[in-house]
Short mmCIF file of C-alpha atoms in Angstrom, two decimals:
data_model
loop_
_atom_site.label_atom_id
_atom_site.label_comp_id
_atom_site.label_asym_id
_atom_site.label_seq_id
_atom_site.Cartn_x
_atom_site.Cartn_y
_atom_site.Cartn_z
CA MET A 8 129.26 104.45 93.89
CA ALA A 9 127.54 108.01 93.46
CA TYR A 10 124.43 108.46 95.42
CA ASP A 11 120.82 110.07 93.99
CA LEU A 12 119.43 112.14 97.10
CA TYR A 13 115.40 113.30 96.62
CA TYR A 14 113.98 115.22 98.75
CA TRP A 15 112.51 118.97 98.28
CA PRO A 16 114.36 121.27 98.10
CA MET A 17 112.87 124.43 100.37
CA ILE A 18 113.16 122.83 103.57
CA PRO A 19 115.59 120.66 105.68
CA GLY A 20 112.58 118.11 106.68
CA ARG A 21 113.07 115.01 107.12
CA GLY A 22 116.07 115.05 103.44
CA GLU A 23 117.94 116.39 106.43
CA TYR A 24 118.36 113.17 107.88
CA PRO A 25 119.98 110.76 104.91
CA ARG A 26 121.82 114.08 103.83
CA LEU A 27 123.50 114.48 107.54
CA VAL A 28 124.47 110.74 107.08
CA LEU A 29 125.88 111.68 103.32
CA GLU A 30 128.09 114.17 104.78
CA ALA A 31 129.51 112.13 107.84
CA ALA A 32 129.57 109.30 105.24
CA GLY A 33 131.89 112.16 103.32
CA VAL A 34 130.72 110.10 100.23
CA ALA A 35 129.62 111.48 97.05
CA TYR A 36 125.55 113.00 97.00
CA ARG A 37 124.08 114.56 94.57
CA ASP A 38 120.85 116.83 95.97
CA VAL A 39 118.97 116.63 92.78
CA ALA A 40 115.80 118.29 93.34
CA ARG A 41 118.22 120.93 94.52
CA LEU A 42 119.84 120.66 91.13
CA PRO A 43 118.90 123.31 87.97
CA GLU A 44 116.68 121.75 86.27
CA SER A 45 119.32 121.72 83.03
CA GLU A 46 121.36 119.37 85.18
CA GLY A 47 118.55 116.67 85.09
CA GLY A 48 117.61 118.51 88.98
CA GLY A 49 114.67 119.52 90.21
CA ILE A 50 111.03 119.07 91.71
CA ALA A 51 110.00 117.89 88.40
CA ALA A 52 113.10 115.34 88.28
CA MET A 53 111.67 114.06 91.30
CA GLN A 54 107.75 113.94 90.89
CA ALA A 55 108.50 111.69 87.99
CA PHE A 56 109.97 109.15 89.81
CA ILE A 57 106.95 108.89 92.29
CA GLY A 58 104.88 108.47 90.15
CA GLY A 59 107.08 105.57 88.47
CA LYS A 60 108.33 106.61 84.90
CA THR A 61 111.48 106.29 86.09
CA GLY A 62 110.68 101.90 85.62
CA HIS A 63 111.96 102.25 89.31
CA LEU A 64 109.77 100.68 91.65
CA PRO A 65 107.72 104.30 93.06
CA PRO A 66 108.70 105.33 96.21
CA PHE A 67 105.78 106.45 98.18
CA ALA A 68 107.03 110.20 99.25
CA PRO A 69 110.75 111.64 99.81
CA PRO A 70 113.10 111.74 100.79
CA PHE A 71 114.60 108.92 98.51
CA LEU A 72 117.19 107.32 97.25
CA VAL A 73 119.21 106.18 94.77
CA ASP A 74 121.20 103.76 93.51
CA GLY A 75 121.80 102.34 90.62
CA ASP A 76 118.96 99.96 90.60
CA LEU A 77 118.56 100.74 94.46
CA VAL A 78 115.68 102.48 96.04
CA VAL A 79 115.47 103.48 99.21
CA SER A 80 112.23 105.65 100.86
CA GLN A 81 112.15 106.66 104.56
CA ALA A 82 114.79 108.69 106.16
CA ALA A 83 115.08 105.98 109.03
CA GLU A 84 115.86 104.08 106.49
CA ILE A 85 117.97 105.29 104.21
CA CYS A 86 119.74 107.24 107.16
CA ILE A 87 119.90 103.35 107.99
CA LEU A 88 121.46 101.67 104.43
CA VAL A 89 124.12 104.51 104.65
CA GLY A 90 125.27 104.48 108.25
CA GLU A 91 125.80 100.35 107.82
CA ARG A 92 127.64 100.41 104.24
CA HIS A 93 129.45 103.64 104.94
CA GLY A 94 130.79 102.94 109.35
CA LEU A 95 128.39 104.89 110.64
CA ALA A 96 127.08 101.35 112.34
CA PRO A 97 128.13 99.52 115.20
CA LYS A 98 129.33 96.68 115.01
CA GLY A 99 127.89 94.45 117.00
CA GLU A 100 124.27 93.26 116.22
CA ALA A 101 122.92 93.85 119.97
CA GLU A 102 124.30 96.91 119.31
CA ARG A 103 123.74 97.36 115.13
CA LEU A 104 120.22 96.43 115.77
CA PHE A 105 119.84 98.65 118.91
CA ALA A 106 120.93 101.91 116.20
CA ARG A 107 118.66 100.88 114.32
CA SER A 108 115.17 101.49 116.71
CA ILE A 109 116.88 104.20 117.66
CA ALA A 110 116.73 106.18 114.65
CA LEU A 111 113.06 104.92 114.04
CA THR A 112 112.07 106.39 117.89
CA THR A 113 113.15 109.38 116.57
CA ALA A 114 111.76 109.74 113.06
CA ASP A 115 108.23 109.08 115.26
CA LEU A 116 109.27 111.96 117.33
CA VAL A 117 109.67 114.17 114.48
CA ALA A 118 106.49 112.79 112.84
CA GLU A 119 105.11 113.98 116.84
CA ALA A 120 107.05 117.42 116.58
CA HIS A 121 104.96 117.69 113.00
CA ASP A 122 101.96 117.01 113.80
CA VAL A 123 102.12 119.49 116.50
CA HIS A 124 101.51 121.85 114.21
CA HIS A 125 99.03 119.87 111.64
CA PRO A 126 96.75 118.00 114.65
CA LEU A 127 93.96 118.51 112.26
CA GLY A 128 95.23 117.67 108.64
CA VAL A 129 98.17 118.04 106.72
CA GLY A 130 96.01 118.82 104.07
CA LEU A 131 95.25 122.28 105.92
CA TYR A 132 96.31 125.26 106.42
CA TYR A 133 98.33 126.03 110.27
CA GLU A 134 95.81 129.02 110.14
CA ASP A 135 92.93 127.30 110.12
CA GLN A 136 94.00 125.07 112.82
CA THR A 137 95.33 127.41 115.26
CA ASP A 138 93.19 126.09 118.49
CA ALA A 139 94.13 122.64 118.38
CA ALA A 140 97.44 122.96 117.23
CA ARG A 141 97.54 124.82 120.85
CA GLU A 142 96.11 121.95 122.35
CA ARG A 143 98.32 119.16 121.25
CA ALA A 144 101.51 121.60 121.70
CA LEU A 145 100.38 121.22 124.94
CA GLY A 146 100.97 117.56 125.95
CA PHE A 147 103.41 117.73 123.63
CA ARG A 148 105.69 119.61 124.97
CA GLU A 149 104.75 118.65 128.63
CA GLU A 150 104.73 114.88 128.22
CA ARG A 151 106.07 113.60 124.58
CA LEU A 152 108.94 115.20 124.95
CA PRO A 153 110.70 114.70 128.13
CA LYS A 154 109.35 110.94 127.25
CA PHE A 155 111.16 110.62 124.26
CA LEU A 156 113.99 113.34 125.12
CA GLY A 157 114.50 110.96 129.53
CA TRP A 158 114.98 108.45 127.15
CA TYR A 159 118.05 109.15 124.99
CA GLU A 160 119.17 110.37 127.64
CA ARG A 161 118.99 107.07 129.96
CA ILE A 162 120.39 104.88 127.82
CA LEU A 163 123.40 107.52 126.39
CA THR A 164 124.32 107.16 130.18
CA ARG A 165 123.28 103.76 130.54
CA ASN A 166 125.92 102.32 126.98
CA PRO A 167 128.38 100.37 128.35
CA ALA A 168 130.78 101.55 125.98
CA GLY A 169 130.68 104.95 127.46
CA SER A 170 131.30 106.96 124.44
CA GLY A 171 129.38 109.53 124.73
CA TYR A 172 127.55 108.09 121.89
CA LEU A 173 123.88 106.51 121.49
CA VAL A 174 125.06 103.13 120.81
CA GLY A 175 128.57 101.94 120.63
CA ASP A 176 132.01 103.64 120.83
CA ALA A 177 131.28 105.50 117.73
CA MET A 178 129.07 107.73 116.24
CA SER A 179 127.01 106.55 113.92
CA TYR A 180 123.65 108.05 112.28
CA ALA A 181 121.53 107.13 115.60
CA ASP A 182 123.54 110.25 116.64
CA LEU A 183 123.55 112.73 113.74
CA GLY A 184 119.68 111.64 113.84
CA VAL A 185 118.96 112.90 117.74
CA PHE A 186 121.48 115.87 116.58
CA GLN A 187 118.94 117.09 113.25
CA THR A 188 116.29 115.98 116.13
CA MET A 189 117.79 118.75 118.65
CA ALA A 190 118.84 120.82 116.25
CA GLY A 191 115.16 121.21 114.51
CA LEU A 192 113.08 121.22 118.41
CA ARG A 193 115.81 123.77 119.48
CA TYR A 194 114.34 126.12 116.29
CA ALA A 195 111.38 125.86 117.23
CA PHE A 196 110.62 125.34 120.92
CA PRO A 197 113.38 127.72 122.45
CA ARG A 198 111.73 128.85 125.41
CA ARG A 199 110.47 125.12 126.71
CA MET A 200 113.98 123.40 125.24
CA LYS A 201 115.71 125.96 127.64
CA THR A 202 114.00 124.42 130.36
CA LEU A 203 114.31 121.09 129.98
CA ALA A 204 118.03 121.45 129.36
CA PRO A 205 119.58 120.53 133.01
CA ASP A 206 117.92 117.53 133.09
CA TYR A 207 119.91 116.30 129.25
CA PRO A 208 123.40 116.98 129.69
CA ARG A 209 124.74 114.38 128.67
CA ILE A 210 122.35 114.65 124.94
CA ALA A 211 124.02 118.82 124.98
CA ALA A 212 126.91 117.08 125.03
CA LEU A 213 126.32 115.11 122.50
CA VAL A 214 125.20 117.05 119.92
CA GLU A 215 127.69 119.23 120.66
CA ARG A 216 130.60 116.81 119.86
CA VAL A 217 128.92 115.32 116.35
CA ALA A 218 128.68 119.11 115.72
CA ALA A 219 131.81 119.73 116.32
CA ALA A 220 133.39 116.27 114.10
CA PRO A 221 135.80 117.55 111.11
CA ARG A 222 132.84 116.95 107.87
CA ILE A 223 129.87 118.11 109.73
CA ALA A 224 131.46 120.97 110.84
CA ALA A 225 132.00 122.29 107.49
CA TYR A 226 129.11 120.49 106.15
CA LEU A 227 127.16 122.98 108.43
CA ALA A 228 129.52 125.71 107.71
CA SER A 229 128.55 125.13 103.97
CA ASP A 230 125.39 126.76 101.60
CA ARG A 231 124.40 123.26 101.26
CA ARG A 232 122.71 122.84 105.07
CA MET A 233 119.59 124.25 105.08
CA ALA A 234 118.04 126.93 107.94
CA PHE A 235 114.98 125.35 109.52
CA ASN A 236 112.18 127.68 108.00
CA GLU A 237 108.22 127.67 108.15
CA ASP A 238 106.36 125.43 105.10
CA GLY A 239 109.27 122.47 107.38
CA ILE A 240 108.91 119.64 109.77
CA PHE A 241 110.02 121.74 112.99
CA ARG A 242 108.54 125.38 112.03
CA HIS A 243 108.88 128.62 114.80
CA TYR A 244 105.44 129.78 116.08
CA PRO A 245 105.75 131.63 119.67
CA GLU A 246 102.54 130.19 120.09
CA LEU A 247 102.76 126.71 120.81
CA ASP A 248 106.20 127.36 122.70
CA ALA A 249 106.56 127.98 126.17
CA ASP A 250 109.07 127.58 129.10
CA MET B 24 115.97 79.70 118.32
CA ALA B 25 112.93 80.46 120.99
CA TYR B 26 111.93 84.95 120.21
CA ASP B 27 110.18 85.92 123.53
CA LEU B 28 107.88 89.68 122.05
CA TYR B 29 106.72 92.02 124.26
CA TYR B 30 104.20 93.90 123.70
CA TRP B 31 100.57 95.21 125.79
CA PRO B 32 98.13 92.05 126.03
CA MET B 33 94.72 93.93 125.39
CA ILE B 34 94.71 95.20 122.28
CA PRO B 35 96.39 94.01 118.78
CA GLY B 36 97.81 97.66 118.32
CA ARG B 37 101.39 97.72 116.98
CA GLY B 38 102.00 94.31 118.13
CA GLU B 39 99.55 92.42 115.84
CA TYR B 40 102.62 93.06 113.18
CA PRO B 41 105.05 90.98 114.54
CA ARG B 42 102.87 88.26 115.62
CA LEU B 43 101.94 88.02 112.33
CA VAL B 44 105.24 87.66 110.88
CA LEU B 45 106.32 85.49 114.06
CA GLU B 46 103.20 83.28 112.70
CA ALA B 47 103.90 83.57 109.27
CA ALA B 48 107.34 82.21 109.33
CA GLY B 49 106.27 78.78 111.85
CA VAL B 50 108.56 80.04 114.20
CA ALA B 51 108.70 79.21 118.07
CA TYR B 52 108.69 82.67 119.83
CA ARG B 53 106.82 83.59 123.41
CA ASP B 54 103.84 86.09 123.85
CA VAL B 55 105.12 87.37 127.34
CA ALA B 56 102.48 90.05 128.43
CA ARG B 57 99.97 87.50 127.91
CA LEU B 58 101.19 84.98 129.80
CA PRO B 59 100.96 84.64 132.92
CA GLU B 60 102.91 86.49 135.70
CA SER B 61 103.87 82.72 137.78
CA GLU B 62 105.65 82.18 134.81
CA GLY B 63 107.62 85.56 134.39
CA GLY B 64 104.97 87.30 132.31
CA GLY B 65 102.83 89.43 131.80
CA ILE B 66 102.57 93.07 132.03
CA ALA B 67 105.00 93.90 135.49
CA ALA B 68 108.01 91.92 133.30
CA MET B 69 107.31 94.50 129.52
CA GLN B 70 107.90 97.59 132.20
CA ALA B 71 110.99 95.54 133.89
CA PHE B 72 112.59 95.85 130.64
CA ILE B 73 110.93 99.11 129.34
CA GLY B 74 112.69 100.90 132.64
CA GLY B 75 116.73 98.67 132.47
CA LYS B 76 115.82 96.54 135.11
CA THR B 77 116.33 94.01 132.82
CA GLY B 78 120.77 94.78 131.85
CA HIS B 79 119.56 94.86 128.01
CA LEU B 80 119.47 98.05 125.83
CA PRO B 81 115.67 99.05 127.29
CA PRO B 82 113.47 99.99 123.60
CA PHE B 83 111.16 102.93 124.30
CA ALA B 84 107.90 101.42 123.77
CA PRO B 85 106.41 98.17 123.10
CA PRO B 86 106.82 96.40 120.61
CA PHE B 87 109.48 95.34 121.62
CA LEU B 88 111.68 91.39 120.49
CA VAL B 89 114.27 89.68 122.78
CA ASP B 90 116.44 86.74 121.44
CA GLY B 91 118.81 86.13 123.67
CA ASP B 92 120.92 89.55 123.07
CA LEU B 93 118.93 91.41 120.87
CA VAL B 94 116.32 93.69 121.27
CA VAL B 95 114.86 95.13 118.68
CA SER B 96 111.73 97.30 119.23
CA GLN B 97 109.55 99.89 116.70
CA ALA B 98 107.34 97.10 114.89
CA ALA B 99 108.33 97.57 111.43
CA GLU B 100 111.80 96.74 112.58
CA ILE B 101 110.70 93.11 113.73
CA CYS B 102 109.46 92.45 110.86
CA ILE B 103 112.16 93.44 109.18
CA LEU B 104 114.48 90.96 111.44
CA VAL B 105 112.09 88.19 111.76
CA GLY B 106 110.56 88.34 107.80
CA GLU B 107 114.42 88.40 106.61
CA ARG B 108 115.48 86.19 108.67
CA HIS B 109 113.04 83.80 108.58
CA GLY B 110 112.22 83.58 104.83
CA LEU B 111 109.44 86.07 104.94
CA ALA B 112 111.97 88.63 102.32
CA PRO B 113 112.82 89.14 99.09
CA LYS B 114 116.38 87.59 98.30
CA GLY B 115 116.81 90.16 95.92
CA GLU B 116 118.86 93.19 96.83
CA ALA B 117 116.20 95.88 95.71
CA GLU B 118 113.58 93.98 96.40
CA ARG B 119 114.99 93.47 99.94
CA LEU B 120 115.03 97.34 100.47
CA PHE B 121 111.67 97.93 98.69
CA ALA B 122 109.96 95.93 101.62
CA ARG B 123 111.78 97.64 104.63
CA SER B 124 110.31 100.92 102.13
CA ILE B 125 106.80 99.37 102.42
CA ALA B 126 106.55 98.63 105.69
CA LEU B 127 107.70 101.65 107.22
CA THR B 128 105.51 103.09 104.55
CA THR B 129 102.49 101.57 105.99
CA ALA B 130 103.73 102.08 110.12
CA ASP B 131 103.32 106.01 108.50
CA LEU B 132 99.27 104.31 107.63
CA VAL B 133 98.79 102.88 111.24
CA ALA B 134 100.09 106.01 112.75
CA GLU B 135 98.33 108.25 110.91
CA ALA B 136 95.30 105.96 111.31
CA HIS B 137 95.52 106.30 115.26
CA ASP B 138 95.71 109.88 115.34
CA VAL B 139 92.53 110.51 113.69
CA HIS B 140 90.79 109.50 116.99
CA HIS B 141 93.32 111.50 119.17
CA PRO B 142 94.50 114.66 116.88
CA LEU B 143 95.14 116.65 120.44
CA GLY B 144 97.65 114.35 122.06
CA VAL B 145 98.22 110.90 123.07
CA GLY B 146 97.92 112.00 126.73
CA LEU B 147 93.77 113.28 126.46
CA TYR B 148 90.57 110.96 126.31
CA TYR B 149 89.15 110.19 122.75
CA GLU B 150 85.47 111.66 124.28
CA ASP B 151 87.15 115.36 125.23
CA GLN B 152 88.55 115.91 120.92
CA THR B 153 85.78 114.15 119.26
CA ASP B 154 85.26 117.84 117.38
CA ALA B 155 89.06 117.83 115.70
CA ALA B 156 88.64 114.16 115.61
CA ARG B 157 85.86 114.30 113.65
CA GLU B 158 87.57 116.71 111.66
CA ARG B 159 90.68 114.84 111.16
CA ALA B 160 88.74 111.81 110.16
CA LEU B 161 87.92 113.57 107.17
CA GLY B 162 91.42 114.55 105.73
CA PHE B 163 91.59 110.96 106.66
CA ARG B 164 89.35 109.66 104.92
CA GLU B 165 89.09 111.91 101.65
CA GLU B 166 92.37 111.71 101.03
CA ARG B 167 95.84 109.74 102.88
CA LEU B 168 93.11 106.64 102.72
CA PRO B 169 93.21 106.78 99.26
CA LYS B 170 97.02 108.24 98.82
CA PHE B 171 98.34 104.81 100.89
CA LEU B 172 96.09 102.01 99.22
CA GLY B 173 96.40 103.50 95.60
CA TRP B 174 99.70 103.56 96.30
CA TYR B 175 99.80 99.74 97.30
CA GLU B 176 97.74 98.92 94.36
CA ARG B 177 100.16 100.96 92.34
CA ILE B 178 103.38 98.31 93.28
CA LEU B 179 101.13 95.39 93.18
CA THR B 180 99.96 96.58 89.17
CA ARG B 181 103.91 97.11 88.64
CA ASN B 182 105.33 94.28 90.76
CA PRO B 183 107.07 93.10 87.83
CA ALA B 184 107.19 89.60 89.15
CA GLY B 185 103.46 89.63 88.70
CA SER B 186 103.03 87.99 91.72
CA GLY B 187 100.54 89.21 93.44
CA TYR B 188 103.00 90.30 96.76
CA LEU B 189 104.21 93.87 97.14
CA VAL B 190 107.61 92.72 96.54
CA GLY B 191 108.87 89.31 94.80
CA ASP B 192 107.25 86.14 94.27
CA ALA B 193 105.93 85.31 97.65
CA MET B 194 104.87 86.63 100.23
CA SER B 195 106.99 89.26 102.81
CA TYR B 196 106.45 90.77 105.76
CA ALA B 197 105.32 93.96 103.54
CA ASP B 198 102.10 91.70 102.06
CA LEU B 199 101.40 90.73 105.90
CA GLY B 200 101.67 94.22 107.23
CA VAL B 201 99.43 95.24 104.56
CA PHE B 202 96.80 92.49 105.38
CA GLN B 203 96.76 93.74 109.29
CA THR B 204 96.37 97.55 107.81
CA MET B 205 93.50 96.81 105.92
CA ALA B 206 91.92 94.56 108.63
CA GLY B 207 91.96 97.66 111.08
CA LEU B 208 90.62 99.95 108.10
CA ARG B 209 87.68 97.93 107.24
CA TYR B 210 86.88 97.52 111.15
CA ALA B 211 87.29 101.92 111.66
CA PHE B 212 86.08 102.71 108.58
CA PRO B 213 83.58 99.82 107.32
CA ARG B 214 82.05 102.20 105.57
CA ARG B 215 84.59 104.32 103.96
CA MET B 216 86.23 101.48 103.01
CA LYS B 217 83.42 100.07 101.55
CA THR B 218 82.95 103.47 99.43
CA LEU B 219 86.98 102.02 98.29
CA ALA B 220 86.78 98.80 97.84
CA PRO B 221 86.27 99.17 93.66
CA ASP B 222 88.79 101.41 93.16
CA TYR B 223 92.25 98.89 94.78
CA PRO B 224 90.47 95.12 94.16
CA ARG B 225 95.27 94.08 93.77
CA ILE B 226 94.74 94.66 97.17
CA ALA B 227 91.81 93.02 97.73
CA ALA B 228 93.20 89.82 96.66
CA LEU B 229 96.42 89.81 98.78
CA VAL B 230 94.18 90.39 101.78
CA GLU B 231 92.13 87.15 100.51
CA ARG B 232 95.24 85.00 99.60
CA VAL B 233 97.19 86.33 102.60
CA ALA B 234 94.43 85.09 104.78
CA ALA B 235 94.35 81.70 103.37
CA ALA B 236 97.94 81.02 103.90
CA PRO B 237 97.74 78.17 105.44
CA ARG B 238 99.62 79.07 108.49
CA ILE B 239 97.95 82.31 108.82
CA ALA B 240 94.73 81.05 108.16
CA ALA B 241 95.54 79.07 111.20
CA TYR B 242 96.59 81.65 113.23
CA LEU B 243 93.29 83.43 112.67
CA ALA B 244 91.16 80.96 113.63
CA SER B 245 93.45 79.95 117.19
CA ASP B 246 92.39 82.17 120.06
CA ARG B 247 95.98 83.60 119.60
CA ARG B 248 94.25 85.97 117.19
CA MET B 249 92.87 89.39 119.15
CA ALA B 250 89.71 91.25 117.63
CA PHE B 251 90.04 94.96 116.96
CA ASN B 252 88.85 97.04 119.53
CA GLU B 253 88.59 101.24 121.01
CA ASP B 254 91.33 101.48 123.47
CA GLY B 255 93.23 99.75 119.79
CA ILE B 256 95.44 101.24 117.79
CA PHE B 257 92.09 100.79 114.37
CA ARG B 258 89.06 102.14 116.27
CA HIS B 259 85.61 101.71 114.82
CA TYR B 260 83.29 105.53 115.86
CA PRO B 261 80.49 105.32 113.48
CA GLU B 262 81.39 108.86 113.88
CA LEU B 263 84.71 109.36 112.23
CA ASP B 264 83.33 107.50 109.87
CA ALA B 265 81.36 108.30 106.07
CA ASP B 266 80.44 106.52 103.03
#
């Protein structure tokens, strides 16, 4: 089985969430839009898919994953599918469903982190909405971030398995999602995240443990791992950060 | 089997999405926060759950659904679970996964509809962000709405089953989600939705068909169905609407 993952090639963005699950699962996949056009890759291949020109059920937007006739879009849903298929999801039903809820809640946090720099609209440049972004960033740093991080810390603390993972006794796609989100938040809001760090020791330990997992460590050291940048979801604009 | 659904009792909001699936499935459920405290209901019962005082895995926010030891949060995930369990989801794997993607994409549209009136932050009053809301509403009406509606119309047109439903040959939770979202959009943006209507005849036909499904028709006529209001996700602020 070989998966085709489609996402914008210039940013980690939401594509990085399924990419991490594929890497951690050790399954073969093609990162189609990052391949040369001569190999059937590039953005044009992705657009053809979204435009419905391939005969598949057309996804709304990247990222999406193709496996033969199957198409799955929405980053969280791809993570759930790959995680549940390839041993990166809890086995018990209650834990399996809770992992799904965690992934979707993380997707909400990611959307809010994006809206910090685009509060007035995705179709406008950041430079045309900096005042609004400053205001939105304040509430995000002071209220929303602690609310989300507090929840992760709480479920890590209360996980009946006491494993140091969010749910169940082993690493799941839910943990990978929090890992990537923490990386993004630390990139975008380094001052605020440093201030908050002492309150969330279990999240910090989780991030370290995920980074040290052999397949993830190998991936992070590879040239497949992209750096964050100011075209992506998590952007470092110093004027939006504070202690 | 009896489900307990938890959501804010004063607004339809995101709780209405799982509520519609439960109603369409004809399964027994308690709408806990709308029950009197003497019957174990009320907001306090919901807060106890979120605060982790019930011994369950604590959800981040309402809505959430409880079925014995199982807790599922995130509106789309609840719809997926109930829909797949109770005959409101496609049977084939490709269609089943596509329905999930549709539900999550609809959740994104709902979040954007909310952000129109709260662009600067959920913690601020609408009255303190009306100028920003006007700007965000413009892009939502002109670009985002047609993008989402165009996608629904396209997949209705291309559904290989030709059923008039979004995916597969029968009504699924994906259709119920679009039904509720269209109701909300028509409430919040009546002028804009009237202008756009001729471009999306298949969505309009879907909405009518869902409304006429016997269990849905009975539910809509009942006092369990709540009206939209200006505390909810879909709010009618005339200054944010236009032709």
